[in-house]
Amino acid sequence: MAFPTETVYGLGANALDARAVARVFQAKARPGFDPLITHLADAADLPRLVGRVPEMVSVLAERFWPGPLTLIVERPLAIPPIVTSGLDTMAVRVPDHCVARALIAQAGVAVAAPSANRFGRLSPTRAEHVVAGLGDAVDLILDGGPTRYGVESTIVDARAGHPVVRRLGALPVEAIAEVVGPLKIALGGHGRPAAPGALAAHYAPSTPLRVLSDSTSVPHHGGSLGYLAFRDRPREEYAAIEVLAPDGDLTRAAAGLFDALHRLDAAGLTQILAERVPDTGLGQAINDRLQRAAATWRPDR
Ligand code: TXA
Ligand code: MG
């Protein structure tokens, strides 16, 4: 079942049921090495599920849950290894969305849920995106309208006491730093990724996307080009133009990012040109997603 959260739509299954979780992997065509996030209805459910919670994990959970922060903990025995792709750690969060929390509370179990899109593709920020991306692979979608943040949760590993950011996301790094001081950002790594959302190529439209180094370096174009602008419309003509935030508000830009990319992707363009946004707050997550979208070149294009 697909459901809205404050970040993106998720595709949920009973996290204690390995067969249900396997169906989620299947529906997304998701490789078995990419672990899911376990969702809880309430922060108080974490110690119930995992037993002892490391001090810094507790501090962050208390401060930011419910909300767009995913924390890494040891995987409890009750959670089958398929959820964590065999890792002995588990990603967990409490979403800040009444539909998501009501669903999890009603289910009475932890809910494992990746974003409700095909693996590697644009994340869904509206129920329509889920329909377009997964179609019949999903039996039910709870439509909560467009999601508030529009980018996925920030993933932090705080088990050792010094928080390390594993995925940039809807909770700005600056907000976490206000609570814990300066923190390390370590996205991806070598070989098996720490968080496959940190794979170089991810979050991709099927139209090739190119990130402009700055908004003045627009290449001369032929063909059918689309343009993703941050605040100002480009002076040149394009077959399709999306402006994320005319007022320069990065929160607005993040919320509309995937929606704009879904529209451009559906416009039959040969290429999408995308401007980078200021690299602070939510801008870091937006630039991260654009970079990864640009890194993917697929044969099925
Ligand atoms: O905002 C979100 O986090 C959304 C909503 C639905 O909650 N979910 C989401 O799930 O973005 P997904 O599956 O698209 O991305 C989950 C990310 C993946 O990059 C995965 O590798 C990482 O979480 N992850 C899961 N378990 C992990 C673990 N034990 N250690 C490090 N990263 C982990
Ligand atoms: Mg995803």
Coordinates of C-alpha atoms and ligand atoms in Angstrom, one line a residue:
M1 CA 0.0 0.0 0.0
A2 CA 1.3 3.5 -0.9
F3 CA 0.8 6.3 1.6
P4 CA 1.8 10.0 2.0
T5 CA 4.5 11.2 4.4
E6 CA 5.8 14.7 4.9
T7 CA 8.7 14.0 2.6
V8 CA 7.6 11.7 -0.3
Y9 CA 5.1 8.9 -0.8
G10 CA 6.1 5.5 0.6
L11 CA 5.3 2.0 -0.4
G12 CA 4.6 0.2 2.9
A13 CA 4.6 -3.4 4.2
N14 CA 4.6 -5.0 7.6
A15 CA 8.2 -4.8 8.6
L16 CA 8.0 -8.0 10.6
D17 CA 6.7 -10.0 7.6
A18 CA 9.5 -11.0 5.2
R19 CA 7.1 -12.0 2.4
A20 CA 5.3 -8.7 2.5
V21 CA 8.6 -6.9 2.4
A22 CA 9.7 -9.0 -0.6
R23 CA 6.7 -7.8 -2.5
V24 CA 7.7 -4.2 -2.0
F25 CA 11.2 -5.0 -3.5
Q26 CA 9.4 -6.7 -6.4
A27 CA 6.9 -3.8 -7.0
K28 CA 9.8 -1.3 -7.1
A29 CA 12.2 -3.6 -9.1
R30 CA 14.5 -2.7 -6.3
P31 CA 17.8 -4.5 -6.0
G32 CA 18.2 -6.6 -2.8
F33 CA 21.2 -4.7 -1.6
D34 CA 19.2 -1.5 -1.0
P35 CA 17.8 -1.6 2.6
L36 CA 14.4 -0.1 3.5
I37 CA 13.5 2.4 6.2
T38 CA 11.4 1.2 9.1
H39 CA 8.6 3.6 10.1
L40 CA 7.1 3.9 13.5
A41 CA 4.0 5.7 14.7
D42 CA 5.6 7.1 17.8
A43 CA 9.1 7.8 19.1
A44 CA 8.3 5.8 22.2
D45 CA 8.0 2.7 20.0
L46 CA 11.8 2.8 19.2
P47 CA 13.1 1.4 22.6
R48 CA 10.2 -1.1 22.5
L49 CA 11.4 -2.4 19.2
V50 CA 15.2 -2.2 19.6
G51 CA 15.8 -2.3 23.3
R52 CA 18.7 0.0 24.4
V53 CA 19.0 3.2 22.3
P54 CA 22.3 4.9 22.1
E55 CA 22.4 8.3 23.8
M56 CA 22.9 10.5 20.8
V57 CA 20.3 8.6 18.8
S58 CA 17.9 9.3 21.6
V59 CA 18.8 13.0 21.7
L60 CA 18.1 13.4 18.0
A61 CA 14.9 11.3 18.0
E62 CA 13.6 13.4 20.9
R63 CA 14.4 16.6 19.2
F64 CA 13.3 15.8 15.6
W65 CA 10.7 13.1 15.7
P66 CA 8.1 13.1 14.3
G67 CA 9.9 14.5 11.3
P68 CA 12.1 14.0 8.3
L69 CA 15.1 12.5 10.1
T70 CA 16.0 8.8 9.7
L71 CA 18.3 7.4 12.3
I72 CA 20.5 4.3 12.1
V73 CA 20.3 1.7 15.0
E74 CA 21.2 -1.9 15.5
R75 CA 18.7 -4.3 13.7
P76 CA 16.5 -6.0 16.3
L77 CA 15.9 -9.7 15.9
A78 CA 12.2 -9.1 15.3
I79 CA 13.0 -7.4 12.0
P80 CA 13.8 -9.9 9.2
P81 CA 17.1 -9.4 7.4
I82 CA 15.4 -8.7 4.1
V83 CA 14.3 -5.3 5.5
T84 CA 17.9 -4.2 6.0
S85 CA 19.4 -6.1 3.1
G86 CA 21.3 -8.3 5.5
L87 CA 22.9 -5.4 7.3
D88 CA 23.0 -5.6 11.1
T89 CA 21.9 -2.0 11.2
M90 CA 18.4 -0.6 10.6
A91 CA 17.2 2.8 9.4
V92 CA 14.2 4.0 11.3
R93 CA 12.0 7.2 11.5
V94 CA 8.7 8.5 12.7
P95 CA 7.0 10.5 9.9
D96 CA 5.3 13.8 10.6
H97 CA 2.2 13.1 8.7
C98 CA -1.2 12.3 10.2
V99 CA -2.1 9.8 7.5
A100 CA 1.2 7.9 7.8
R101 CA 1.1 7.8 11.6
A102 CA -2.6 6.7 11.6
L103 CA -1.8 4.0 9.2
I104 CA 1.2 2.7 11.2
A105 CA -0.8 2.9 14.4
Q106 CA -3.7 1.0 12.9
A107 CA -1.4 -1.6 11.5
G108 CA 0.0 -2.1 15.0
V109 CA 3.4 -3.0 13.6
A110 CA 6.5 -1.2 12.3
V111 CA 6.1 -0.4 8.6
A112 CA 9.0 -0.9 6.2
A113 CA 8.7 1.6 3.4
P114 CA 10.9 2.8 0.6
S115 CA 9.8 5.7 -1.6
A116 CA 6.9 4.6 -3.9
N117 CA 8.8 4.8 -7.2
R118 CA 10.6 2.4 -9.4
F119 CA 14.2 1.9 -8.3
G120 CA 16.5 4.8 -9.3
R121 CA 13.6 7.0 -10.7
L122 CA 12.1 10.2 -9.6
S123 CA 10.5 10.1 -6.1
P124 CA 6.7 10.6 -5.9
T125 CA 5.4 13.7 -4.1
R126 CA 1.8 13.2 -5.3
A127 CA -0.4 10.2 -5.5
E128 CA -0.5 10.7 -9.3
H129 CA 3.2 10.1 -9.4
V130 CA 2.8 6.8 -7.7
V131 CA 0.1 5.8 -10.2
A132 CA 2.3 6.8 -13.1
G133 CA 5.4 5.1 -11.8
L134 CA 4.1 1.9 -10.3
G135 CA 0.7 1.4 -11.8
D136 CA -0.8 -2.0 -11.1
A137 CA 2.1 -3.1 -9.0
V138 CA 0.4 -1.2 -6.1
D139 CA -3.0 -2.3 -4.9
L140 CA -4.0 0.8 -2.9
I141 CA -2.8 4.4 -2.6
L142 CA -3.8 6.7 0.2
D143 CA -4.0 10.2 -1.5
G144 CA -2.9 12.9 0.9
G145 CA -2.3 15.5 -1.8
P146 CA 1.2 16.9 -2.5
T147 CA 3.8 16.2 0.2
R148 CA 5.1 19.1 2.4
Y149 CA 8.9 18.8 2.0
G150 CA 9.2 17.1 -1.4
V151 CA 12.6 15.5 -0.7
E152 CA 13.4 12.5 1.3
S153 CA 14.4 12.4 5.0
T154 CA 17.9 13.2 6.1
I155 CA 19.7 10.0 7.2
V156 CA 22.1 10.2 10.2
D157 CA 24.2 7.6 11.9
A158 CA 24.6 8.7 15.5
R159 CA 25.4 5.4 17.1
A160 CA 29.0 6.2 17.9
G161 CA 28.1 9.5 19.5
H162 CA 29.3 11.7 16.7
P163 CA 26.5 12.1 14.1
V164 CA 27.4 11.4 10.5
V165 CA 25.1 12.4 7.7
R166 CA 24.6 9.6 5.2
R167 CA 22.0 11.2 3.0
L168 CA 21.2 14.9 2.6
G169 CA 17.4 15.5 2.9
A170 CA 14.5 17.4 4.2
L171 CA 16.0 18.2 7.6
P172 CA 18.8 20.7 6.9
V173 CA 22.3 19.8 8.3
E174 CA 22.3 23.2 9.9
A175 CA 19.3 22.3 12.0
I176 CA 21.0 19.2 13.3
A177 CA 24.2 21.1 13.9
E178 CA 22.4 23.5 16.2
V179 CA 21.7 20.6 18.5
V180 CA 24.9 18.6 18.3
G181 CA 27.5 21.0 17.0
P182 CA 29.4 20.5 13.7
L183 CA 28.8 17.1 12.1
K184 CA 30.4 15.0 9.5
I185 CA 28.8 14.5 6.1
A186 CA 29.8 11.1 4.5
L187 CA 27.6 10.4 1.5
G188 CA 28.2 7.1 -0.2
G189 CA 31.6 5.5 -0.1
H190 CA 33.4 2.9 -2.1
G191 CA 31.9 -0.4 -3.2
R192 CA 28.7 -1.2 -1.3
P193 CA 27.1 2.1 -0.5
A194 CA 26.3 3.1 3.0
A195 CA 23.0 4.4 1.7
P196 CA 22.1 3.5 -1.9
G197 CA 20.2 6.8 -2.0
A198 CA 23.8 7.8 -2.1
L199 CA 24.5 5.9 -5.3
A200 CA 26.0 8.3 -7.8
A201 CA 23.1 7.8 -10.1
H202 CA 19.6 7.9 -8.6
Y203 CA 16.4 10.0 -8.5
A204 CA 16.5 10.2 -12.3
P205 CA 14.0 11.3 -14.9
S206 CA 14.0 9.2 -18.1
T207 CA 14.9 12.4 -20.1
P208 CA 18.6 13.1 -19.9
L209 CA 19.3 15.9 -17.4
R210 CA 22.2 18.2 -17.3
V211 CA 23.1 20.5 -14.4
L212 CA 24.3 23.9 -15.4
S213 CA 27.5 25.1 -13.7
D214 CA 26.0 28.5 -13.5
S215 CA 22.8 30.1 -15.0
T216 CA 24.8 32.2 -17.5
S217 CA 26.4 29.3 -19.2
V218 CA 23.3 28.1 -21.1
P219 CA 24.4 26.2 -24.2
H220 CA 23.2 27.0 -27.6
H221 CA 20.4 24.6 -28.4
G222 CA 18.5 22.8 -31.0
G223 CA 16.1 20.0 -30.4
S224 CA 13.5 20.1 -27.7
L225 CA 15.0 21.4 -24.5
G226 CA 13.4 21.9 -21.1
Y227 CA 14.7 24.2 -18.4
L228 CA 14.4 23.9 -14.7
A229 CA 15.1 27.3 -13.1
F230 CA 15.5 28.3 -9.4
R231 CA 13.9 31.7 -9.2
D232 CA 14.1 33.6 -12.5
R233 CA 12.7 32.5 -15.9
P234 CA 15.5 32.1 -18.4
R235 CA 15.8 34.8 -21.1
E236 CA 16.0 32.2 -23.9
E237 CA 13.0 30.2 -25.2
Y238 CA 12.6 26.6 -24.2
A239 CA 10.0 24.0 -25.1
A240 CA 9.1 23.7 -21.4
I241 CA 10.1 25.9 -18.4
E242 CA 9.7 25.2 -14.7
V243 CA 10.5 27.8 -12.1
L244 CA 10.9 26.3 -8.6
A245 CA 10.6 29.4 -6.4
P246 CA 10.1 32.9 -7.8
D247 CA 10.6 34.3 -4.3
G248 CA 13.9 32.4 -3.8
D249 CA 12.5 30.3 -1.0
L250 CA 14.4 27.0 -0.8
T251 CA 11.6 25.3 1.1
R252 CA 9.2 26.0 -1.7
A253 CA 11.8 24.9 -4.3
A254 CA 12.3 21.5 -2.5
A255 CA 8.6 20.9 -2.2
G256 CA 8.1 21.5 -6.0
L257 CA 11.4 19.8 -7.2
F258 CA 10.2 16.3 -8.1
D259 CA 6.8 17.6 -9.3
A260 CA 8.6 19.9 -11.8
L261 CA 10.9 17.1 -12.9
H262 CA 7.9 14.7 -13.4
R263 CA 6.2 17.4 -15.6
L264 CA 9.4 18.0 -17.6
D265 CA 9.9 14.3 -18.0
A266 CA 6.4 13.9 -19.4
A267 CA 6.9 16.7 -21.9
G268 CA 8.7 14.7 -24.6
L269 CA 12.0 16.7 -24.4
T270 CA 15.4 15.6 -25.6
Q271 CA 17.2 17.1 -22.6
I272 CA 16.5 18.9 -19.4
L273 CA 18.8 21.7 -18.3
A274 CA 18.7 22.4 -14.6
E275 CA 20.1 25.3 -12.5
R276 CA 21.8 24.6 -9.2
V277 CA 20.3 26.4 -6.2
P278 CA 22.1 28.1 -3.3
D279 CA 23.9 25.4 -1.4
T280 CA 22.5 26.1 2.1
G281 CA 19.7 24.5 4.1
L282 CA 17.4 22.6 1.9
G283 CA 19.4 23.7 -1.1
Q284 CA 22.0 21.1 -0.3
A285 CA 19.4 18.3 -0.7
I286 CA 18.1 19.8 -3.9
N287 CA 21.6 20.1 -5.5
D288 CA 22.4 16.6 -4.3
R289 CA 19.2 15.2 -6.1
L290 CA 20.0 17.2 -9.3
Q291 CA 23.5 15.9 -9.4
R292 CA 22.4 12.3 -9.0
A293 CA 19.6 12.7 -11.5
A294 CA 22.2 14.0 -14.0
A295 CA 24.6 11.1 -13.3
T296 CA 22.2 8.5 -14.7
W297 CA 22.3 7.6 -18.4
R298 CA 20.1 4.6 -19.1
P299 CA 19.9 2.5 -22.3
D300 CA 16.0 2.7 -22.2
R301 CA 16.0 6.4 -22.9
Ligands
TXA1 O1 11.7 10.3 3.4 C1 12.0 9.2 3.3 O2 13.0 8.7 3.9 C2 11.1 8.3 2.5 C3 9.7 8.1 3.1 C4 8.8 7.2 2.4 O3 9.9 7.8 4.5 N1 11.7 7.0 2.3 C5 12.8 6.8 1.5 O4 13.1 5.4 1.4 O5 13.4 7.7 0.9 P1 14.1 4.9 0.2 O6 14.0 3.5 0.4 O7 13.8 5.5 -1.1 O8 15.5 5.4 0.7 C6 16.0 4.8 1.9 C7 17.4 5.0 2.0 C8 18.2 4.2 1.0 O9 19.2 5.1 0.4 C9 18.9 3.2 1.9 O10 20.0 2.7 1.4 C10 19.0 3.9 3.2 O11 17.9 4.6 3.3 N2 19.2 2.9 4.3 C11 18.3 2.0 4.7 N3 18.8 1.3 5.7 C12 20.0 1.7 5.9 C13 21.1 1.4 6.8 N4 20.9 0.4 7.7 N5 22.2 2.1 6.8 C14 22.4 3.1 5.9 N6 21.4 3.5 5.0 C15 20.3 2.8 5.0
MG2 MG 13.9 6.2 -2.9

